[in-house]
mmCIF file of C-alpha atoms in Angstrom:
data_model
loop_
_atom_site.group_PDB
_atom_site.id
_atom_site.type_symbol
_atom_site.label_atom_id
_atom_site.label_comp_id
_atom_site.label_asym_id
_atom_site.label_seq_id
_atom_site.Cartn_x
_atom_site.Cartn_y
_atom_site.Cartn_z
ATOM 1 C CA MET A 1 0.000 0.000 0.000
ATOM 2 C CA THR A 2 1.197 3.450 -0.772
ATOM 3 C CA SER A 3 -0.036 6.910 -0.012
ATOM 4 C CA GLU A 4 0.476 10.298 -1.556
ATOM 5 C CA LYS A 5 0.700 13.384 0.586
ATOM 6 C CA ASP A 6 2.048 16.746 -0.514
ATOM 7 C CA GLY A 7 3.162 15.137 -3.775
ATOM 8 C CA ALA A 8 5.562 12.618 -2.173
ATOM 9 C CA TRP A 9 5.036 8.879 -1.993
ATOM 10 C CA GLU A 10 5.868 7.020 1.149
ATOM 11 C CA PRO A 11 4.923 3.767 2.929
ATOM 12 C CA ALA A 12 1.503 3.943 4.491
ATOM 13 C CA GLY A 13 1.345 1.093 6.949
ATOM 14 C CA ASP A 14 0.739 -2.628 6.697
ATOM 15 C CA HIS A 15 -2.995 -2.753 5.975
ATOM 16 C CA GLY A 16 -4.160 -4.206 2.662
ATOM 17 C CA GLU A 17 -1.948 -5.309 -0.215
ATOM 18 C CA THR A 18 0.786 -3.517 -2.063
ATOM 19 C CA ASN A 19 0.230 -1.430 -4.170
ATOM 20 C CA ARG A 20 -27.708 5.321 -16.163
ATOM 21 C CA ASN A 21 -26.821 8.180 -13.976
ATOM 22 C CA ALA A 22 -28.728 8.675 -10.661
ATOM 23 C CA LYS A 23 -30.817 11.810 -10.563
ATOM 24 C CA HIS A 24 -28.961 14.779 -9.149
ATOM 25 C CA GLY A 25 -31.282 17.123 -7.258
ATOM 26 C CA ASP A 26 -30.760 20.851 -7.107
ATOM 27 C CA ALA A 27 -31.355 20.744 -3.352
ATOM 28 C CA HIS A 28 -30.004 18.642 -0.535
ATOM 29 C CA ASN A 29 -31.052 15.061 -0.153
ATOM 30 C CA SER A 30 -34.128 14.921 2.046
ATOM 31 C CA LEU A 31 -32.161 13.126 4.739
ATOM 32 C CA VAL A 32 -29.564 15.886 5.007
ATOM 33 C CA ASP A 33 -30.981 18.246 7.610
ATOM 34 C CA ASN A 34 -30.509 21.940 8.338
ATOM 35 C CA ARG A 35 -27.378 21.269 10.384
ATOM 36 C CA ALA A 36 -25.635 19.939 7.290
ATOM 37 C CA ALA A 37 -26.889 22.851 5.243
ATOM 38 C CA GLU A 38 -25.474 25.249 7.800
ATOM 39 C CA LYS A 39 -22.179 23.396 7.710
ATOM 40 C CA GLU A 40 -21.938 23.969 3.960
ATOM 41 C CA MET A 41 -22.150 27.701 4.505
ATOM 42 C CA ALA A 42 -19.762 27.726 7.447
ATOM 43 C CA ASP A 43 -16.241 29.053 7.582
ATOM 44 C CA ASP A 44 -17.113 32.163 5.549
ATOM 45 C CA GLY A 45 -16.432 30.628 2.174
ATOM 46 C CA ALA A 46 -13.534 28.415 3.210
ATOM 47 C CA ALA A 47 -12.844 25.680 0.669
ATOM 48 C CA GLU A 48 -14.780 22.494 1.282
ATOM 49 C CA LEU A 49 -13.223 19.238 2.444
ATOM 50 C CA ILE A 50 -14.355 16.180 0.485
ATOM 51 C CA LEU A 51 -13.556 12.595 1.401
ATOM 52 C CA ALA A 52 -13.441 10.763 -1.929
ATOM 53 C CA ILE A 53 -13.661 7.002 -2.444
ATOM 54 C CA GLU A 54 -12.573 5.027 -5.527
ATOM 55 C CA THR A 55 -13.258 1.285 -5.966
ATOM 56 C CA SER A 56 -14.101 0.940 -9.660
ATOM 57 C CA CYS A 57 -11.637 -1.855 -10.443
ATOM 58 C CA ASP A 58 -8.689 -3.270 -8.508
ATOM 59 C CA GLU A 59 -7.492 -0.281 -6.471
ATOM 60 C CA THR A 60 -9.093 0.630 -3.168
ATOM 61 C CA SER A 61 -8.462 4.306 -2.581
ATOM 62 C CA ALA A 62 -9.621 7.152 -0.351
ATOM 63 C CA ALA A 63 -8.463 10.745 -0.367
ATOM 64 C CA VAL A 64 -9.221 14.063 1.280
ATOM 65 C CA VAL A 65 -9.286 16.954 -1.179
ATOM 66 C CA ARG A 66 -9.757 20.615 -0.307
ATOM 67 C CA GLY A 67 -11.443 22.900 -2.804
ATOM 68 C CA GLY A 68 -11.032 20.497 -5.687
ATOM 69 C CA THR A 69 -7.315 21.216 -6.053
ATOM 70 C CA GLU A 70 -5.431 20.536 -2.825
ATOM 71 C CA VAL A 71 -4.704 16.901 -1.968
ATOM 72 C CA LEU A 72 -4.396 16.461 1.791
ATOM 73 C CA SER A 73 -4.117 12.694 1.550
ATOM 74 C CA ASN A 74 -4.421 10.035 -1.139
ATOM 75 C CA VAL A 75 -4.213 6.442 0.094
ATOM 76 C CA ILE A 76 -4.177 3.583 -2.427
ATOM 77 C CA SER A 77 -4.223 -0.169 -1.893
ATOM 78 C CA SER A 78 -3.499 -2.100 -5.097
ATOM 79 C CA GLN A 79 -4.520 -5.677 -5.859
ATOM 80 C CA ILE A 80 -2.082 -6.256 -8.717
ATOM 81 C CA GLU A 81 -0.219 -9.060 -6.982
ATOM 82 C CA THR A 82 -3.475 -10.905 -6.306
ATOM 83 C CA HIS A 83 -4.718 -10.695 -9.893
ATOM 84 C CA ARG A 84 -1.380 -11.274 -11.625
ATOM 85 C CA GLN A 85 -1.638 -15.044 -11.196
ATOM 86 C CA PHE A 86 -4.911 -14.993 -13.181
ATOM 87 C CA GLY A 87 -3.580 -12.825 -16.001
ATOM 88 C CA GLY A 88 -6.117 -10.070 -15.329
ATOM 89 C CA VAL A 89 -8.631 -8.683 -12.856
ATOM 90 C CA VAL A 90 -11.110 -11.216 -11.441
ATOM 91 C CA PRO A 91 -14.214 -9.161 -10.535
ATOM 92 C CA GLU A 92 -15.382 -11.278 -7.605
ATOM 93 C CA ILE A 93 -11.947 -11.301 -6.008
ATOM 94 C CA ALA A 94 -11.605 -7.553 -6.555
ATOM 95 C CA SER A 95 -14.896 -6.933 -4.771
ATOM 96 C CA ARG A 96 -13.912 -9.077 -1.791
ATOM 97 C CA LYS A 97 -10.577 -7.292 -1.451
ATOM 98 C CA HIS A 98 -12.363 -3.931 -1.467
ATOM 99 C CA VAL A 99 -14.594 -5.138 1.375
ATOM 100 C CA GLU A 100 -11.536 -6.172 3.384
ATOM 101 C CA THR A 101 -9.704 -2.856 3.065
ATOM 102 C CA ILE A 102 -12.195 -0.025 2.467
ATOM 103 C CA THR A 103 -12.700 0.937 6.119
ATOM 104 C CA LEU A 104 -8.978 0.941 6.894
ATOM 105 C CA ILE A 105 -8.222 2.991 3.792
ATOM 106 C CA MET A 106 -10.821 5.627 4.672
ATOM 107 C CA GLU A 107 -9.554 5.849 8.239
ATOM 108 C CA GLN A 108 -5.982 6.255 7.039
ATOM 109 C CA ALA A 109 -6.945 8.971 4.528
ATOM 110 C CA VAL A 110 -8.645 11.018 7.231
ATOM 111 C CA ALA A 111 -5.750 10.538 9.648
ATOM 112 C CA GLU A 112 -3.108 11.511 7.086
ATOM 113 C CA ALA A 113 -5.090 14.622 6.195
ATOM 114 C CA GLY A 114 -4.859 15.720 9.827
ATOM 115 C CA ILE A 115 -8.615 16.185 10.193
ATOM 116 C CA THR A 116 -11.559 14.447 11.836
ATOM 117 C CA LEU A 117 -14.680 13.077 10.206
ATOM 118 C CA ARG A 118 -16.651 16.039 11.570
ATOM 119 C CA ASP A 119 -14.487 18.382 9.513
ATOM 120 C CA LEU A 120 -15.746 16.879 6.261
ATOM 121 C CA ASN A 121 -18.280 18.735 4.123
ATOM 122 C CA ALA A 122 -19.189 15.939 1.696
ATOM 123 C CA ILE A 123 -18.492 12.349 0.699
ATOM 124 C CA ALA A 124 -17.720 11.612 -2.961
ATOM 125 C CA VAL A 125 -17.623 8.169 -4.521
ATOM 126 C CA THR A 126 -17.095 6.662 -7.938
ATOM 127 C CA GLN A 127 -20.581 5.682 -9.111
ATOM 128 C CA GLY A 128 -19.406 4.331 -12.456
ATOM 129 C CA PRO A 129 -18.284 3.135 -14.864
ATOM 130 C CA GLY A 130 -16.412 0.102 -13.592
ATOM 131 C CA LEU A 131 -16.955 -3.406 -12.246
ATOM 132 C CA VAL A 132 -20.399 -3.392 -10.660
ATOM 133 C CA GLY A 133 -19.411 -5.436 -7.611
ATOM 134 C CA ALA A 134 -16.355 -3.297 -6.970
ATOM 135 C CA LEU A 135 -18.326 -0.083 -7.431
ATOM 136 C CA LEU A 136 -20.978 -1.320 -5.022
ATOM 137 C CA VAL A 137 -18.482 -1.634 -2.161
ATOM 138 C CA GLY A 138 -17.452 1.996 -2.466
ATOM 139 C CA VAL A 139 -20.993 3.259 -2.961
ATOM 140 C CA VAL A 140 -22.286 1.460 0.123
ATOM 141 C CA ALA A 141 -19.383 2.736 2.243
ATOM 142 C CA ALA A 142 -19.917 6.304 1.020
ATOM 143 C CA LYS A 143 -23.663 6.232 1.589
ATOM 144 C CA GLY A 144 -23.233 4.883 5.097
ATOM 145 C CA LEU A 145 -20.691 7.547 6.036
ATOM 146 C CA ALA A 146 -22.682 10.377 4.436
ATOM 147 C CA MET A 147 -25.771 9.311 6.368
ATOM 148 C CA ALA A 148 -23.874 8.939 9.640
ATOM 149 C CA LEU A 149 -22.282 12.390 9.300
ATOM 150 C CA ASN A 150 -25.413 13.969 7.814
ATOM 151 C CA ILE A 151 -23.499 15.546 4.953
ATOM 152 C CA PRO A 152 -24.024 15.510 1.170
ATOM 153 C CA LEU A 153 -23.209 12.533 -1.028
ATOM 154 C CA ILE A 154 -21.735 13.110 -4.491
ATOM 155 C CA GLY A 155 -21.818 10.254 -7.011
ATOM 156 C CA THR A 156 -18.922 10.848 -9.366
ATOM 157 C CA HIS A 157 -17.986 9.671 -12.850
ATOM 158 C CA HIS A 158 -14.743 7.726 -13.040
ATOM 159 C CA ILE A 159 -13.613 9.243 -16.353
ATOM 160 C CA ALA A 160 -14.453 12.764 -15.161
ATOM 161 C CA GLY A 161 -12.062 11.941 -12.345
ATOM 162 C CA HIS A 162 -9.286 10.976 -14.723
ATOM 163 C CA ILE A 163 -9.805 14.181 -16.679
ATOM 164 C CA TYR A 164 -9.869 16.440 -13.633
ATOM 165 C CA ALA A 165 -6.789 14.769 -12.147
ATOM 166 C CA ASN A 166 -5.066 17.388 -14.283
ATOM 167 C CA ARG A 167 -6.721 20.135 -12.222
ATOM 168 C CA LEU A 168 -4.862 18.932 -9.148
ATOM 169 C CA VAL A 169 -1.612 20.132 -10.703
ATOM 170 C CA HIS A 170 -2.535 22.474 -13.569
ATOM 171 C CA GLU A 171 -4.812 25.430 -14.269
ATOM 172 C CA LEU A 172 -7.493 24.391 -16.779
ATOM 173 C CA VAL A 173 -8.813 26.718 -19.466
ATOM 174 C CA TYR A 174 -11.709 26.134 -21.827
ATOM 175 C CA PRO A 175 -12.573 24.971 -24.375
ATOM 176 C CA SER A 176 -10.250 22.002 -24.073
ATOM 177 C CA ILE A 177 -9.853 18.468 -25.398
ATOM 178 C CA ALA A 178 -9.219 15.440 -23.205
ATOM 179 C CA LEU A 179 -7.551 12.335 -24.615
ATOM 180 C CA VAL A 180 -8.672 9.544 -22.280
ATOM 181 C CA VAL A 181 -6.559 6.393 -22.498
ATOM 182 C CA SER A 182 -7.084 3.604 -19.985
ATOM 183 C CA GLY A 183 -7.719 -0.098 -19.631
ATOM 184 C CA GLY A 184 -11.399 0.225 -20.418
ATOM 185 C CA HIS A 185 -11.703 3.548 -22.262
ATOM 186 C CA THR A 186 -10.190 5.339 -25.226
ATOM 187 C CA GLU A 187 -12.037 8.588 -25.924
ATOM 188 C CA LEU A 188 -11.641 12.122 -27.188
ATOM 189 C CA VAL A 189 -13.760 14.468 -25.073
ATOM 190 C CA VAL A 190 -14.576 18.108 -25.789
ATOM 191 C CA MET A 191 -15.056 20.347 -22.740
ATOM 192 C CA GLU A 192 -16.615 23.663 -23.789
ATOM 193 C CA ARG A 193 -16.797 24.803 -20.176
ATOM 194 C CA GLU A 194 -16.003 23.496 -16.726
ATOM 195 C CA GLY A 195 -17.715 20.190 -16.066
ATOM 196 C CA SER A 196 -19.168 19.863 -19.570
ATOM 197 C CA PHE A 197 -18.315 16.694 -21.511
ATOM 198 C CA GLN A 198 -19.013 15.786 -25.140
ATOM 199 C CA ILE A 199 -17.474 12.613 -26.543
ATOM 200 C CA ILE A 200 -16.454 13.089 -30.185
ATOM 201 C CA GLY A 201 -14.411 9.904 -30.556
ATOM 202 C CA ARG A 202 -14.219 6.527 -28.861
ATOM 203 C CA THR A 203 -12.851 3.070 -29.480
ATOM 204 C CA ARG A 204 -15.016 0.756 -31.544
ATOM 205 C CA ASP A 205 -13.506 -2.378 -30.050
ATOM 206 C CA ASP A 206 -10.534 -2.728 -27.676
ATOM 207 C CA ALA A 207 -9.479 0.143 -25.448
ATOM 208 C CA VAL A 208 -5.784 1.035 -25.589
ATOM 209 C CA GLY A 209 -4.964 -0.540 -22.232
ATOM 210 C CA GLU A 210 -6.882 -3.665 -23.137
ATOM 211 C CA ALA A 211 -4.935 -3.990 -26.401
ATOM 212 C CA TYR A 212 -1.651 -3.564 -24.525
ATOM 213 C CA ASP A 213 -2.534 -6.326 -22.074
ATOM 214 C CA LYS A 214 -3.589 -8.732 -24.839
ATOM 215 C CA VAL A 215 -0.430 -8.139 -26.860
ATOM 216 C CA ALA A 216 1.682 -8.448 -23.717
ATOM 217 C CA ARG A 217 0.065 -11.794 -22.952
ATOM 218 C CA ALA A 218 0.864 -12.977 -26.490
ATOM 219 C CA LEU A 219 4.473 -11.934 -25.901
ATOM 220 C CA GLN A 220 4.398 -13.901 -22.631
ATOM 221 C CA PHE A 221 4.564 -10.950 -20.259
ATOM 222 C CA PRO A 222 2.653 -11.018 -16.948
ATOM 223 C CA TYR A 223 -0.316 -8.809 -16.063
ATOM 224 C CA PRO A 224 -0.394 -5.839 -16.219
ATOM 225 C CA GLY A 225 1.326 -5.936 -19.584
ATOM 226 C CA GLY A 226 1.425 -2.268 -20.565
ATOM 227 C CA PRO A 227 4.622 -1.314 -18.708
ATOM 228 C CA HIS A 228 6.442 -4.334 -20.165
ATOM 229 C CA ILE A 229 5.511 -3.397 -23.738
ATOM 230 C CA ASP A 230 6.512 0.207 -23.105
ATOM 231 C CA ARG A 231 9.912 -0.817 -21.700
ATOM 232 C CA LEU A 232 10.622 -3.292 -24.500
ATOM 233 C CA ALA A 233 9.610 -0.736 -27.141
ATOM 234 C CA GLN A 234 12.037 1.794 -25.668
ATOM 235 C CA GLU A 235 14.865 -0.741 -25.799
ATOM 236 C CA ALA A 236 14.181 -2.098 -29.310
ATOM 237 C CA GLU A 237 16.589 -1.167 -32.094
ATOM 238 C CA GLU A 238 14.072 -1.837 -34.865
ATOM 239 C CA ALA A 239 10.296 -1.870 -35.302
ATOM 240 C CA ARG A 240 8.063 -4.326 -37.104
ATOM 241 C CA VAL A 241 5.843 -2.319 -39.452
ATOM 242 C CA LEU A 242 2.236 -2.822 -38.345
ATOM 243 C CA PRO A 243 -1.063 -1.361 -39.625
ATOM 244 C CA ARG A 244 -2.658 1.903 -38.479
ATOM 245 C CA ALA A 245 -6.464 1.963 -38.224
ATOM 246 C CA TRP A 246 -7.414 5.486 -39.342
ATOM 247 C CA LEU A 247 -11.075 4.565 -40.118
ATOM 248 C CA GLU A 248 -13.094 7.197 -42.027
ATOM 249 C CA PRO A 249 -11.180 10.377 -42.987
ATOM 250 C CA ASP A 250 -13.206 12.624 -40.667
ATOM 251 C CA SER A 251 -13.591 10.124 -37.818
ATOM 252 C CA TYR A 252 -12.176 10.627 -34.345
ATOM 253 C CA ASP A 253 -12.978 7.021 -33.401
ATOM 254 C CA PHE A 254 -10.322 4.412 -32.695
ATOM 255 C CA SER A 255 -9.890 0.715 -33.410
ATOM 256 C CA PHE A 256 -7.128 -1.480 -32.052
ATOM 257 C CA SER A 257 -8.405 -5.047 -32.532
ATOM 258 C CA GLY A 258 -6.905 -5.271 -36.033
ATOM 259 C CA LEU A 259 -3.525 -4.150 -34.742
ATOM 260 C CA LYS A 260 -3.677 -6.731 -31.981
ATOM 261 C CA SER A 261 -4.527 -9.414 -34.573
ATOM 262 C CA ALA A 262 -1.571 -8.319 -36.711
ATOM 263 C CA VAL A 263 0.789 -8.867 -33.782
ATOM 264 C CA LEU A 264 -0.672 -12.314 -33.124
ATOM 265 C CA ALA A 265 -0.349 -13.186 -36.817
ATOM 266 C CA ALA A 266 3.324 -12.136 -36.824
ATOM 267 C CA ILE A 267 4.007 -14.352 -33.804
ATOM 268 C CA ASN A 268 2.263 -17.323 -35.407
ATOM 269 C CA GLN A 269 4.104 -16.828 -38.697
ATOM 270 C CA ALA A 270 7.444 -16.898 -36.898
ATOM 271 C CA LYS A 271 6.495 -20.080 -35.056
ATOM 272 C CA MET A 272 5.421 -21.783 -38.301
ATOM 273 C CA LYS A 273 8.836 -20.975 -39.780
ATOM 274 C CA GLY A 274 10.545 -22.356 -36.699
ATOM 275 C CA GLU A 275 11.943 -18.916 -35.845
ATOM 276 C CA PRO A 276 11.741 -17.150 -32.475
ATOM 277 C CA PRO A 277 9.401 -14.115 -32.615
ATOM 278 C CA LYS A 278 11.242 -10.796 -32.477
ATOM 279 C CA HIS A 279 9.520 -9.509 -29.365
ATOM 280 C CA PRO A 280 11.304 -6.134 -29.133
ATOM 281 C CA ALA A 281 10.529 -5.271 -32.769
ATOM 282 C CA LEU A 282 6.907 -6.306 -32.326
ATOM 283 C CA ALA A 283 6.556 -4.309 -29.116
ATOM 284 C CA ARG A 284 8.020 -1.208 -30.710
ATOM 285 C CA GLY A 285 5.946 -1.625 -33.877
ATOM 286 C CA PHE A 286 2.781 -2.069 -31.832
ATOM 287 C CA GLN A 287 3.482 0.944 -29.631
ATOM 288 C CA GLU A 288 4.427 3.181 -32.559
ATOM 289 C CA SER A 289 1.178 2.286 -34.334
ATOM 290 C CA VAL A 290 -0.930 3.015 -31.258
ATOM 291 C CA ILE A 291 0.834 6.278 -30.484
ATOM 292 C CA GLU A 292 0.718 7.621 -34.040
ATOM 293 C CA VAL A 293 -3.045 7.201 -34.248
ATOM 294 C CA LEU A 294 -3.703 8.628 -30.786
ATOM 295 C CA VAL A 295 -1.466 11.655 -31.266
ATOM 296 C CA THR A 296 -2.647 12.447 -34.785
ATOM 297 C CA LYS A 297 -6.344 12.310 -33.941
ATOM 298 C CA ALA A 298 -5.915 14.254 -30.706
ATOM 299 C CA VAL A 299 -4.041 17.066 -32.454
ATOM 300 C CA ARG A 300 -6.615 17.143 -35.269
ATOM 301 C CA ALA A 301 -9.402 17.418 -32.688
ATOM 302 C CA VAL A 302 -7.667 20.351 -31.009
ATOM 303 C CA ARG A 303 -7.336 22.175 -34.328
ATOM 304 C CA ALA A 304 -10.914 21.457 -35.397
ATOM 305 C CA THR A 305 -12.495 22.596 -32.123
ATOM 306 C CA GLY A 306 -10.242 25.536 -31.333
ATOM 307 C CA ALA A 307 -9.363 24.011 -27.971
ATOM 308 C CA ARG A 308 -6.912 25.972 -25.847
ATOM 309 C CA GLN A 309 -5.493 22.927 -24.094
ATOM 310 C CA LEU A 310 -5.031 19.205 -24.669
ATOM 311 C CA LEU A 311 -5.317 17.031 -21.555
ATOM 312 C CA LEU A 312 -3.849 13.536 -21.425
ATOM 313 C CA CYS A 313 -5.539 11.337 -18.831
ATOM 314 C CA GLY A 314 -6.078 7.738 -17.764
ATOM 315 C CA GLY A 315 -3.822 4.882 -16.767
ATOM 316 C CA VAL A 316 -2.099 4.642 -20.159
ATOM 317 C CA ALA A 317 -1.080 8.294 -19.740
ATOM 318 C CA ALA A 318 1.778 6.796 -17.697
ATOM 319 C CA ASN A 319 3.188 5.266 -20.898
ATOM 320 C CA ARG A 320 6.582 6.872 -21.536
ATOM 321 C CA GLY A 321 6.371 6.523 -25.294
ATOM 322 C CA LEU A 322 2.984 8.237 -25.472
ATOM 323 C CA ARG A 323 3.981 11.038 -23.108
ATOM 324 C CA SER A 324 7.133 11.723 -25.082
ATOM 325 C CA ALA A 325 5.525 11.594 -28.533
ATOM 326 C CA LEU A 326 2.567 13.753 -27.547
ATOM 327 C CA THR A 327 4.840 16.286 -25.867
ATOM 328 C CA SER A 328 7.030 16.578 -28.951
ATOM 329 C CA ARG A 329 4.102 16.902 -31.340
ATOM 330 C CA CYS A 330 2.357 19.521 -29.196
ATOM 331 C CA GLU A 331 5.560 21.562 -29.036
ATOM 332 C CA GLU A 332 5.744 21.475 -32.838
ATOM 333 C CA GLU A 333 2.077 22.459 -33.150
ATOM 334 C CA ASN A 334 2.249 25.098 -30.390
ATOM 335 C CA ILE A 335 -0.470 23.316 -28.418
ATOM 336 C CA THR A 336 -0.629 23.540 -24.616
ATOM 337 C CA LEU A 337 -0.430 19.985 -23.299
ATOM 338 C CA LEU A 338 -1.298 18.988 -19.741
ATOM 339 C CA ILE A 339 -0.185 15.628 -18.348
ATOM 340 C CA PRO A 340 -0.729 14.616 -14.717
ATOM 341 C CA PRO A 341 2.154 13.121 -12.708
ATOM 342 C CA LEU A 342 2.446 9.339 -12.810
ATOM 343 C CA SER A 343 0.897 9.046 -9.347
ATOM 344 C CA LEU A 344 -2.361 10.586 -10.633
ATOM 345 C CA CYS A 345 -2.593 8.637 -13.902
ATOM 346 C CA THR A 346 -3.747 5.327 -12.477
ATOM 347 C CA ASP A 347 -6.944 4.960 -10.435
ATOM 348 C CA ASN A 348 -6.928 7.011 -7.256
ATOM 349 C CA ALA A 349 -9.443 8.805 -5.051
ATOM 350 C CA ALA A 350 -7.866 12.262 -5.272
ATOM 351 C CA MET A 351 -9.040 12.566 -8.875
ATOM 352 C CA ILE A 352 -12.575 11.665 -7.739
ATOM 353 C CA GLY A 353 -12.419 14.457 -5.178
ATOM 354 C CA ALA A 354 -11.316 16.878 -7.910
ATOM 355 C CA ALA A 355 -14.257 15.924 -10.139
ATOM 356 C CA ALA A 356 -16.737 15.926 -7.246
ATOM 357 C CA HIS A 357 -15.845 19.562 -6.592
ATOM 358 C CA LEU A 358 -17.687 20.411 -9.831
ATOM 359 C CA LYS A 359 -20.923 19.029 -8.410
ATOM 360 C CA TRP A 360 -20.279 20.585 -5.001
ATOM 361 C CA LYS A 361 -20.136 24.068 -6.462
ATOM 362 C CA GLY A 362 -23.532 23.658 -8.114
ATOM 363 C CA LYS A 363 -24.990 21.783 -5.124
ATOM 364 C CA GLU A 364 -25.790 18.868 -7.421
ATOM 365 C CA PHE A 365 -25.839 16.215 -4.739
ATOM 366 C CA SER A 366 -26.867 12.575 -4.996
ATOM 367 C CA PRO A 367 -29.721 10.915 -3.115
ATOM 368 C CA LEU A 368 -28.967 8.173 -0.643
ATOM 369 C CA GLU A 369 -30.734 5.853 -3.103
ATOM 370 C CA LEU A 370 -27.668 6.212 -5.331
ATOM 371 C CA LYS A 371 -26.818 3.002 -7.172
ATOM 372 C CA ALA A 372 -23.578 1.753 -8.657
ATOM 373 C CA ASP A 373 -23.825 2.140 -12.416
ATOM 374 C CA PRO A 374 -21.215 0.342 -14.566
ATOM 375 C CA GLY A 375 -22.649 2.034 -17.682
ATOM 376 C CA LEU A 376 -22.783 5.590 -16.312
ATOM 377 C CA SER A 377 -22.752 8.167 -19.116
ATOM 378 C CA LEU A 378 -20.062 10.840 -18.949
ATOM 379 C CA GLU A 379 -22.097 13.301 -21.007
ATOM 380 C CA ALA A 380 -25.176 12.838 -18.804
ATOM 381 C CA TRP A 381 -23.025 13.383 -15.712
ATOM 382 C CA SER A 382 -22.010 16.867 -16.930
ATOM 383 C CA VAL A 383 -22.694 19.616 -14.395
ATOM 384 C CA GLN A 384 -25.837 21.672 -14.918
ATOM 385 C CA HIS A 385 -24.704 25.158 -13.836
#
């Protein structure tokens, strides 16, 4: 388990392992009484404290975020070692691990922030998308704590969290474009204003992270495979030329299943010839194909929409090859590029606290009947103010 406080990572104790849309009312939930309403208005405009919870996949995380930008604590318990033996995340196991650690993680987040539960102004939780059983653990914990403390509950979109992770370290200006690249999502999102999301491009089959894991498995790397492909691609002296799926000329959509199949075909061809597959060349060819399509379409979207910034977000934003290529291209094109630090790329609760701040400002709180929603729409989650 690791924690992030004041931007530095350090051991966080022995607990845990190592590292569509509910209706949002314009008023408080009926079970939040006048005392909670008064608490919102307290401190003469002092920035709110939100305890955020993230359990959408295989990380259990809780964080305390002040005013949507200041991370007081960010505790993460990862299940990678548990799932590695299965070659991927097993949903039932992930849910059980969340149950085992969620209370300890929340307690540690509050303690590291140097506050008490009574100092909190709201509880935020990832409502979706994600694994429904995993989401349910976080939602139930958040609802119980919000009810016990009599403070607002804010159901939050996981991808909005990834996007607004950038706000924890950068000033955002609008309109902007977000390139979301993760294990389950590959999307280009236009944000005309704060908290407004319009998806103009998405994957038609495999997400980028999913394609990385499948290719890594074919190259006999353990889960998660992305970092192994990235490392091997950086070390390779040559690249196997592989196809780029550009789709229709004006499309911002993505497709990576054909590329994955091309890698598998190259491996099989080598085996049929009795030759060892050239793993480094395949890794580099695969990564170069993925990166070229992502970078080209993202830059084209920025130009077409007049966006003032390009935001890179999601777990695959930690990929060194992608970060480097996108940085170089944006410098050439004179585009402002924002990339969160590695610690905020993968799933964490601080990003959920940053996104929840959008709903806090407009008092768009969730009812205690909030349900986990694995198919939660990002566009429908957009703030109303």
